Coordinates of N, CA, C and O in Angstrom, one line a residue:
M285 N 4.5 -82.7 -10.3 CA 4.7 -83.0 -9.0 C 5.3 -84.2 -9.4 O 6.9 -84.5 -9.0
I286 N 5.2 -85.2 -10.5 CA 5.6 -86.4 -10.6 C 7.0 -86.1 -11.1 O 8.1 -86.9 -11.4
A287 N 6.8 -85.8 -12.5 CA 8.3 -85.1 -12.9 C 9.5 -84.4 -12.1 O 10.2 -84.9 -12.8
R288 N 8.7 -84.0 -12.2 CA 9.8 -83.1 -10.7 C 10.4 -83.8 -9.8 O 11.9 -83.8 -10.2
T289 N 9.7 -84.6 -9.2 CA 10.4 -85.5 -8.6 C 11.7 -86.3 -9.6 O 12.6 -86.9 -8.9
L290 N 11.3 -87.1 -10.2 CA 12.0 -87.9 -11.2 C 13.6 -87.0 -12.0 O 14.8 -87.8 -11.7
R291 N 12.7 -85.5 -12.2 CA 14.3 -84.3 -12.6 C 15.4 -84.6 -10.7 O 16.2 -85.0 -11.4
Q292 N 14.6 -84.5 -10.3 CA 14.9 -84.2 -8.7 C 16.4 -85.4 -8.5 O 17.7 -85.6 -8.4
L293 N 15.5 -86.5 -9.1 CA 16.3 -88.0 -8.7 C 17.4 -88.3 -9.7 O 18.2 -88.4 -9.6
A294 N 17.5 -88.1 -11.1 CA 18.2 -88.3 -11.9 C 19.2 -87.0 -11.7 O 20.5 -87.7 -11.4
F295 N 18.9 -85.4 -11.5 CA 20.3 -84.7 -10.6 C 21.2 -85.5 -9.7 O 22.6 -85.9 -10.2
V296 N 20.5 -86.2 -8.7 CA 21.1 -86.9 -7.5 C 21.6 -87.9 -8.1 O 23.2 -88.1 -7.0
L297 N 21.0 -88.9 -8.6 CA 22.3 -90.0 -9.0 C 23.2 -89.8 -10.2 O 24.3 -90.4 -10.3
A298 N 23.2 -88.6 -11.7 CA 24.5 -88.1 -11.9 C 25.3 -87.7 -11.2 O 26.6 -87.6 -11.2
L299 N 25.0 -86.8 -9.5 CA 25.8 -86.3 -8.6 C 26.9 -87.3 -7.9 O 27.8 -87.3 -8.0
A300 N 26.1 -88.6 -7.9 CA 26.7 -89.3 -7.4 C 27.2 -90.5 -7.9 O 28.7 -91.0 -8.0
L301 N 27.1 -90.3 -9.3 CA 27.6 -91.2 -10.8 C 29.0 -90.5 -10.6 O 29.9 -91.6 -11.4
V302 N 29.2 -89.2 -10.6 CA 30.6 -88.6 -11.1 C 31.7 -89.2 -10.0 O 32.9 -89.3 -10.5
P303 N 31.6 -88.7 -8.5 CA 32.4 -89.3 -8.0 C 33.3 -90.9 -8.4 O 34.1 -91.3 -8.0
A304 N 31.8 -91.9 -9.1 CA 32.2 -93.5 -9.0 C 33.2 -93.4 -9.7 O 34.1 -94.5 -10.0
L305 N 32.6 -92.1 -10.5 CA 33.5 -92.7 -12.2 C 34.9 -91.9 -12.3 O 36.0 -93.2 -12.4
V306 N 35.1 -91.5 -11.4 CA 36.3 -90.6 -10.6 C 37.5 -92.3 -10.2 O 38.3 -92.2 -10.8
S307 N 36.7 -92.9 -9.8 CA 37.3 -93.8 -8.6 C 37.6 -94.6 -8.9 O 38.6 -95.4 -9.1
G308 N 37.1 -95.1 -10.1 CA 36.8 -96.5 -10.4 C 38.1 -95.8 -11.6 O 38.6 -97.0 -11.7
A309 N 38.0 -94.7 -12.4 CA 39.4 -94.7 -13.1 C 40.2 -94.9 -12.8 O 41.8 -95.0 -12.9
W310 N 40.4 -93.6 -11.4 CA 41.8 -94.1 -10.7 C 42.2 -95.1 -10.1 O 43.4 -95.6 -10.5
Q311 N 41.3 -95.7 -9.7 CA 41.9 -97.5 -9.1 C 41.8 -98.3 -10.2 O 43.4 -98.9 -10.3
L312 N 41.6 -97.9 -11.3 CA 42.2 -98.9 -12.8 C 44.1 -98.6 -13.1 O 44.7 -99.0 -13.6
A313 N 43.8 -97.2 -13.3 CA 45.3 -96.3 -13.3 C 46.2 -96.8 -12.3 O 48.0 -97.2 -12.7
W314 N 45.8 -97.1 -11.2 CA 46.7 -97.5 -10.1 C 47.2 -99.1 -9.9 O 48.4 -99.4 -10.1
K315 N 46.5 -99.9 -10.8 CA 46.4 -101.0 -10.9 C 47.2 -101.9 -12.4 O 47.2 -102.6 -12.5
K316 N 48.3 -100.4 -12.7 CA 49.0 -100.8 -14.2 C 49.9 -102.1 -13.7 O 50.3 -101.9 -12.9
E317 N 49.5 -103.0 -14.7 CA 50.2 -104.1 -14.4 C 52.4 -103.9 -14.7 O 52.1 -102.7 -16.0
E318 N 52.7 -104.3 -14.1 CA 54.4 -103.8 -14.0 C 54.8 -104.5 -15.2 O 54.3 -105.9 -15.7
P319 N 55.9 -103.6 -16.2 CA 56.1 -104.8 -17.3 C 56.7 -105.6 -17.4 O 57.6 -105.7 -15.7
L320 N 56.2 -107.0 -17.9 CA 57.5 -108.2 -17.4 C 59.0 -108.2 -17.9 O 59.8 -106.9 -19.0
A321 N 60.0 -108.3 -17.3 CA 61.3 -108.8 -17.6 C 61.7 -109.6 -18.4 O 60.4 -110.8 -18.6
P322 N 62.6 -109.6 -18.9 CA 63.4 -110.7 -19.8 C 63.4 -111.9 -19.0 O 63.3 -111.9 -18.3
G323 N 62.4 -113.2 -20.0 CA 62.6 -113.9 -19.3 C 61.2 -113.9 -17.8 O 61.0 -115.4 -17.5
E324 N 61.0 -113.1 -18.0 CA 59.5 -113.5 -17.0 C 57.8 -113.8 -18.0 O 57.8 -113.7 -18.6
V325 N 56.7 -114.8 -16.9 CA 55.9 -115.0 -17.9 C 54.9 -114.6 -16.1 O 55.6 -114.5 -15.8
R326 N 53.4 -113.6 -16.7 CA 52.5 -113.5 -16.4 C 51.6 -114.8 -15.7 O 51.5 -116.1 -16.4
L327 N 51.0 -115.3 -14.3 CA 50.1 -116.2 -14.3 C 49.3 -116.8 -14.8 O 49.2 -117.7 -15.2
A328 N 48.7 -115.6 -15.4 CA 47.5 -115.9 -16.7 C 48.1 -116.6 -17.4 O 47.5 -118.1 -18.1
T329 N 49.1 -116.4 -18.6 CA 49.8 -116.8 -19.1 C 50.3 -118.7 -19.0 O 50.2 -119.1 -20.0
A330 N 50.8 -119.0 -18.1 CA 51.3 -120.0 -17.7 C 50.8 -120.4 -17.5 O 50.0 -121.8 -18.1
R331 N 48.9 -120.2 -16.8 CA 47.7 -120.9 -17.1 C 47.2 -121.9 -18.6 O 46.3 -122.6 -18.0
E332 N 47.4 -120.4 -19.4 CA 47.0 -120.8 -20.7 C 47.9 -122.1 -21.1 O 47.2 -123.0 -21.8
W333 N 49.1 -122.1 -20.8 CA 49.9 -123.7 -20.7 C 49.5 -124.4 -20.5 O 49.3 -126.0 -21.2
G334 N 48.5 -124.8 -19.1 CA 47.8 -125.7 -19.0 C 48.9 -126.8 -18.5 O 49.9 -126.3 -17.8
D335 N 49.0 -128.4 -19.3 CA 50.1 -129.2 -18.7 C 51.4 -128.9 -18.9 O 52.0 -129.8 -18.6
K336 N 51.1 -128.2 -20.3 CA 52.3 -128.0 -20.4 C 54.0 -126.9 -19.3 O 54.5 -127.4 -20.1
V337 N 52.6 -126.7 -18.4 CA 54.1 -126.3 -17.6 C 54.8 -127.5 -16.4 O 54.1 -128.0 -16.0
Q338 N 55.7 -127.0 -16.1 CA 56.4 -128.1 -15.2 C 56.9 -126.9 -14.2 O 57.9 -125.8 -14.6
W339 N 56.5 -126.9 -13.0 CA 56.2 -125.7 -12.0 C 58.0 -126.2 -11.3 O 58.3 -127.1 -10.8
V340 N 58.7 -125.2 -10.8 CA 59.9 -125.4 -10.2 C 59.8 -123.8 -8.6 O 59.6 -123.1 -9.7
D341 N 59.7 -124.7 -7.6 CA 59.6 -124.3 -6.5 C 61.2 -123.9 -6.1 O 61.8 -124.8 -5.9
A342 N 61.5 -122.2 -5.9 CA 63.0 -122.0 -5.8 C 63.0 -121.1 -4.3 O 63.8 -121.0 -3.6
R343 N 62.0 -121.4 -3.4 CA 62.2 -121.5 -2.1 C 62.8 -122.1 -1.3 O 62.9 -123.0 -1.1
A344 N 62.8 -121.8 -0.3 CA 63.5 -123.0 0.9 C 62.7 -124.3 1.4 O 61.7 -123.9 0.8
R345 N 63.6 -125.1 1.6 CA 62.8 -126.6 1.4 C 61.6 -126.5 2.5 O 60.1 -126.7 2.6
A346 N 61.6 -125.8 4.0 CA 60.5 -125.7 4.8 C 59.0 -125.3 4.1 O 58.1 -125.1 4.6
K347 N 59.1 -123.5 2.9 CA 58.0 -123.2 2.6 C 57.9 -124.5 1.4 O 56.3 -124.5 1.7
Y348 N 58.8 -124.8 0.7 CA 57.8 -125.8 0.1 C 57.2 -127.4 0.8 O 56.3 -127.6 0.1
E349 N 57.1 -127.9 2.0 CA 57.3 -129.1 2.4 C 55.5 -128.0 3.1 O 55.1 -128.9 3.3
R350 N 55.5 -127.1 3.5 CA 54.2 -126.5 3.7 C 53.2 -126.1 3.2 O 52.3 -126.9 2.9
T351 N 53.4 -126.1 1.6 CA 52.7 -125.7 0.3 C 53.2 -125.1 -0.8 O 54.3 -124.7 -0.7
H352 N 53.0 -125.6 -2.0 CA 53.4 -125.8 -3.0 C 52.9 -125.4 -4.3 O 51.4 -125.8 -4.1
L353 N 52.9 -125.0 -5.1 CA 52.2 -125.2 -6.7 C 51.7 -127.1 -7.1 O 53.0 -128.0 -6.4
P354 N 50.6 -127.0 -7.0 CA 50.4 -128.6 -7.5 C 51.9 -129.2 -8.7 O 51.8 -128.6 -10.1
G355 N 52.6 -130.2 -8.3 CA 53.3 -131.0 -9.1 C 54.6 -130.3 -9.0 O 55.7 -130.7 -9.7
A356 N 54.9 -128.9 -8.5 CA 56.3 -128.3 -8.4 C 57.6 -129.4 -8.1 O 57.2 -129.9 -7.2
L357 N 58.7 -128.8 -8.5 CA 59.7 -129.8 -8.5 C 60.6 -128.2 -7.1 O 60.5 -127.5 -7.6
L358 N 61.2 -129.3 -5.9 CA 62.1 -128.1 -5.6 C 63.2 -128.1 -6.0 O 63.9 -129.4 -6.2
L359 N 64.1 -127.2 -6.5 CA 65.1 -126.7 -6.6 C 65.4 -125.2 -6.4 O 65.0 -124.2 -6.8
N360 N 66.5 -124.7 -5.1 CA 66.3 -124.0 -4.7 C 67.9 -123.7 -4.6 O 69.1 -124.4 -4.9
E361 N 68.5 -122.6 -4.0 CA 70.1 -121.8 -4.2 C 70.9 -122.7 -3.3 O 71.9 -123.4 -3.2
D362 N 70.5 -122.8 -1.9 CA 70.4 -123.3 -0.5 C 71.3 -124.8 -1.1 O 72.0 -125.4 -0.6
E363 N 70.5 -125.4 -1.9 CA 70.5 -127.1 -1.4 C 70.9 -127.7 -3.4 O 70.2 -129.1 -3.8
W364 N 71.0 -126.3 -4.0 CA 71.6 -126.8 -5.4 C 71.9 -128.2 -5.8 O 71.5 -129.3 -6.6
D365 N 73.4 -128.4 -5.2 CA 74.0 -130.0 -5.3 C 73.4 -131.2 -5.1 O 73.1 -131.9 -5.8
T366 N 72.0 -130.6 -3.7 CA 71.5 -132.3 -3.5 C 70.5 -131.9 -4.1 O 70.1 -133.2 -4.4
L367 N 70.3 -131.2 -4.7 CA 68.4 -130.6 -5.3 C 68.7 -131.3 -6.8 O 67.6 -132.0 -7.5
V368 N 69.8 -130.9 -7.4 CA 69.5 -131.3 -9.2 C 69.5 -132.4 -9.7 O 69.4 -132.5 -10.8
K369 N 70.1 -133.4 -9.0 CA 69.9 -134.5 -9.6 C 68.6 -135.2 -9.8 O 68.0 -135.7 -10.4
P370 N 67.9 -135.4 -8.3 CA 66.5 -135.3 -8.4 C 65.8 -134.7 -9.0 O 64.4 -135.3 -10.0
F371 N 65.9 -133.3 -9.7 CA 65.0 -132.6 -10.2 C 65.5 -133.0 -11.8 O 64.3 -133.1 -12.3
I372 N 66.8 -133.7 -12.5 CA 66.9 -133.6 -13.5 C 65.8 -135.1 -13.5 O 65.9 -135.5 -14.2
D373 N 65.7 -135.8 -12.9 CA 65.1 -137.2 -12.7 C 63.9 -137.2 -13.4 O 63.1 -137.7 -13.9
E374 N 63.1 -136.1 -12.9 CA 61.9 -135.8 -12.8 C 61.4 -134.7 -13.8 O 60.6 -134.8 -14.2
W375 N 62.3 -134.1 -14.6 CA 62.2 -132.7 -15.3 C 61.6 -133.3 -16.2 O 62.2 -134.7 -17.0
D376 N 60.3 -133.5 -17.1 CA 60.2 -133.6 -18.8 C 60.2 -132.3 -19.5 O 60.1 -131.5 -19.7
P377 N 61.5 -132.5 -20.3 CA 61.7 -131.9 -21.4 C 60.5 -131.3 -22.0 O 60.7 -130.6 -23.1
D378 N 59.3 -131.8 -22.4 CA 58.0 -131.3 -23.1 C 57.6 -130.8 -22.8 O 56.8 -130.1 -23.0
K379 N 58.4 -130.4 -21.1 CA 57.3 -129.3 -20.6 C 57.7 -127.6 -20.4 O 59.5 -127.6 -20.3
T380 N 57.4 -126.5 -20.6 CA 57.8 -125.4 -20.3 C 57.8 -125.8 -18.8 O 57.3 -125.3 -17.8
L381 N 59.6 -125.0 -18.3 CA 59.7 -124.8 -16.9 C 59.2 -123.7 -16.5 O 60.1 -122.4 -17.1
V382 N 58.6 -123.2 -15.3 CA 58.1 -121.5 -14.8 C 58.5 -122.0 -13.3 O 58.2 -122.7 -12.4
V383 N 59.6 -121.6 -12.8 CA 60.3 -121.0 -11.7 C 59.6 -120.2 -11.0 O 59.6 -119.1 -11.6
Y384 N 59.2 -120.3 -9.3 CA 58.6 -119.6 -8.8 C 59.4 -119.3 -7.5 O 60.2 -120.4 -7.0
C385 N 59.5 -118.1 -6.7 CA 59.7 -117.9 -5.0 C 58.3 -117.3 -4.5 O 57.4 -117.4 -4.8
D386 N 58.6 -116.6 -3.7 CA 57.8 -115.7 -2.8 C 57.1 -114.8 -3.5 O 56.0 -114.0 -3.5
G387 N 57.5 -114.2 -4.3 CA 57.3 -112.8 -5.5 C 58.0 -111.7 -4.1 O 58.8 -111.3 -3.6
G388 N 57.3 -110.7 -5.0 CA 57.5 -109.4 -4.7 C 59.3 -109.0 -4.6 O 58.9 -108.9 -5.7
T389 N 59.9 -109.0 -3.7 CA 61.3 -108.5 -4.1 C 62.3 -109.9 -3.6 O 63.7 -110.4 -4.0
C390 N 61.4 -111.0 -4.1 CA 62.7 -112.4 -4.2 C 62.8 -112.1 -5.2 O 62.1 -113.0 -6.4
D391 N 64.0 -112.8 -5.1 CA 65.3 -113.1 -6.5 C 65.6 -114.7 -6.7 O 66.4 -115.0 -7.9
A392 N 65.2 -115.0 -5.8 CA 65.9 -116.8 -5.8 C 65.4 -117.2 -7.3 O 65.5 -118.4 -8.1
S393 N 64.1 -117.2 -7.9 CA 63.6 -117.5 -9.1 C 64.6 -117.4 -10.0 O 65.0 -118.0 -11.4
H394 N 64.7 -116.0 -10.4 CA 65.7 -115.4 -11.1 C 67.5 -116.2 -11.0 O 67.3 -116.7 -12.8
A395 N 67.7 -116.3 -10.0 CA 69.0 -117.2 -9.8 C 68.5 -118.4 -10.3 O 69.4 -119.1 -10.9
V396 N 67.9 -119.5 -9.9 CA 67.2 -120.8 -10.3 C 67.4 -120.7 -11.4 O 68.1 -121.7 -12.2
A397 N 66.9 -119.7 -11.9 CA 66.4 -120.1 -14.1 C 67.6 -119.5 -14.0 O 67.8 -120.3 -15.6
A398 N 68.8 -118.5 -14.2 CA 69.4 -118.6 -14.9 C 70.8 -119.4 -14.8 O 71.3 -120.5 -15.6
R399 N 70.7 -120.7 -13.4 CA 71.7 -121.9 -13.3 C 70.9 -123.1 -14.2 O 71.5 -123.5 -14.6
I400 N 69.6 -123.0 -14.2 CA 69.2 -123.9 -14.8 C 69.4 -123.9 -16.4 O 69.9 -124.7 -16.8
R401 N 69.1 -122.4 -16.8 CA 70.1 -122.7 -18.6 C 70.7 -122.4 -18.5 O 71.0 -123.0 -19.5
K402 N 71.9 -122.0 -17.7 CA 73.5 -122.1 -17.8 C 74.0 -123.3 -17.6 O 74.8 -124.0 -18.6
E403 N 73.6 -124.1 -16.5 CA 74.4 -125.3 -16.0 C 74.2 -126.6 -16.5 O 74.7 -127.9 -16.5
L404 N 72.3 -126.2 -16.6 CA 71.6 -127.5 -16.8 C 71.2 -127.8 -18.7 O 71.0 -128.1 -19.0
S405 N 71.8 -126.1 -19.4 CA 71.6 -126.2 -20.8 C 69.9 -126.1 -21.3 O 69.6 -126.8 -22.5
I406 N 69.2 -126.0 -20.5 CA 67.7 -126.2 -20.5 C 66.9 -124.7 -21.0 O 67.4 -123.5 -20.0
R407 N 66.8 -124.2 -22.1 CA 66.2 -123.1 -22.4 C 64.8 -122.7 -22.2 O 64.4 -121.5 -22.5
D408 N 63.8 -123.3 -22.0 CA 62.2 -123.3 -22.3 C 62.3 -122.6 -20.9 O 61.6 -123.6 -20.0
V409 N 62.8 -121.9 -20.0 CA 62.5 -121.4 -18.9 C 62.5 -119.9 -18.5 O 62.7 -119.1 -18.9
F410 N 61.2 -119.9 -17.5 CA 60.5 -118.6 -17.4 C 60.5 -118.9 -15.9 O 60.6 -119.6 -14.8
V411 N 60.4 -117.0 -15.5 CA 60.0 -116.4 -13.7 C 58.8 -116.5 -14.1 O 58.0 -115.4 -14.8
L412 N 58.0 -116.8 -13.3 CA 56.3 -116.4 -12.6 C 56.6 -115.3 -11.9 O 57.1 -114.6 -11.0
K413 N 56.3 -114.1 -12.9 CA 55.9 -112.8 -12.0 C 54.7 -112.9 -10.6 O 53.7 -112.9 -11.4
G414 N 55.6 -112.3 -9.9 CA 55.0 -112.1 -8.9 C 55.0 -113.5 -7.7 O 54.4 -113.5 -6.8
G415 N 55.7 -114.4 -8.4 CA 56.0 -115.7 -7.4 C 54.8 -116.0 -6.6 O 53.4 -116.5 -6.8
F416 N 54.9 -116.6 -5.3 CA 54.1 -117.9 -5.1 C 52.9 -117.1 -4.9 O 51.4 -117.2 -4.8
A417 N 53.0 -115.5 -4.4 CA 51.9 -114.7 -3.8 C 51.3 -114.3 -4.9 O 50.1 -114.1 -4.6
E418 N 51.8 -113.8 -6.2 CA 50.6 -114.2 -7.0 C 49.4 -115.1 -7.6 O 48.8 -115.1 -7.6
W419 N 50.2 -116.2 -7.2 CA 49.9 -118.1 -7.4 C 48.1 -117.3 -6.3 O 46.9 -118.0 -6.4
E420 N 48.3 -117.1 -5.0 CA 48.0 -117.0 -3.6 C 46.9 -116.2 -4.1 O 45.8 -116.2 -3.3
G421 N 46.6 -115.1 -4.8 CA 46.1 -113.7 -5.0 C 46.7 -113.1 -4.0 O 45.7 -111.8 -3.8
K422 N 47.4 -111.8 -3.7 CA 48.1 -111.5 -2.4 C 48.5 -110.5 -3.2 O 49.0 -110.7 -4.6

């Protein structure tokens, strides 16, 4: 009697396990990471670099003033001419620049990174894949 009950319990558990495994595999496949575009870096990599990173916030001033990554410097397209001098004064040439904007479809970080490379001749510049939203875990 006990053996039969245990076999039935094992059968029910096996039946429950199949959909759980299928669901787990589907969710893992669904969360595949998008490939990095040239000049992009993932948050995990930037975090590994630790204090060798200088964050650059390419968002509007209002968003920067509301919240930003610790130690981030503000440098955006709208205020480039005003912000570039203070940026250069604060820039640490021994650090890698990682530029971010809101994330998703935000291209401001790519535009600012391109201007930093071209106009300031700074080569060690990356764009944070997923932007500020990635930092917040959204």
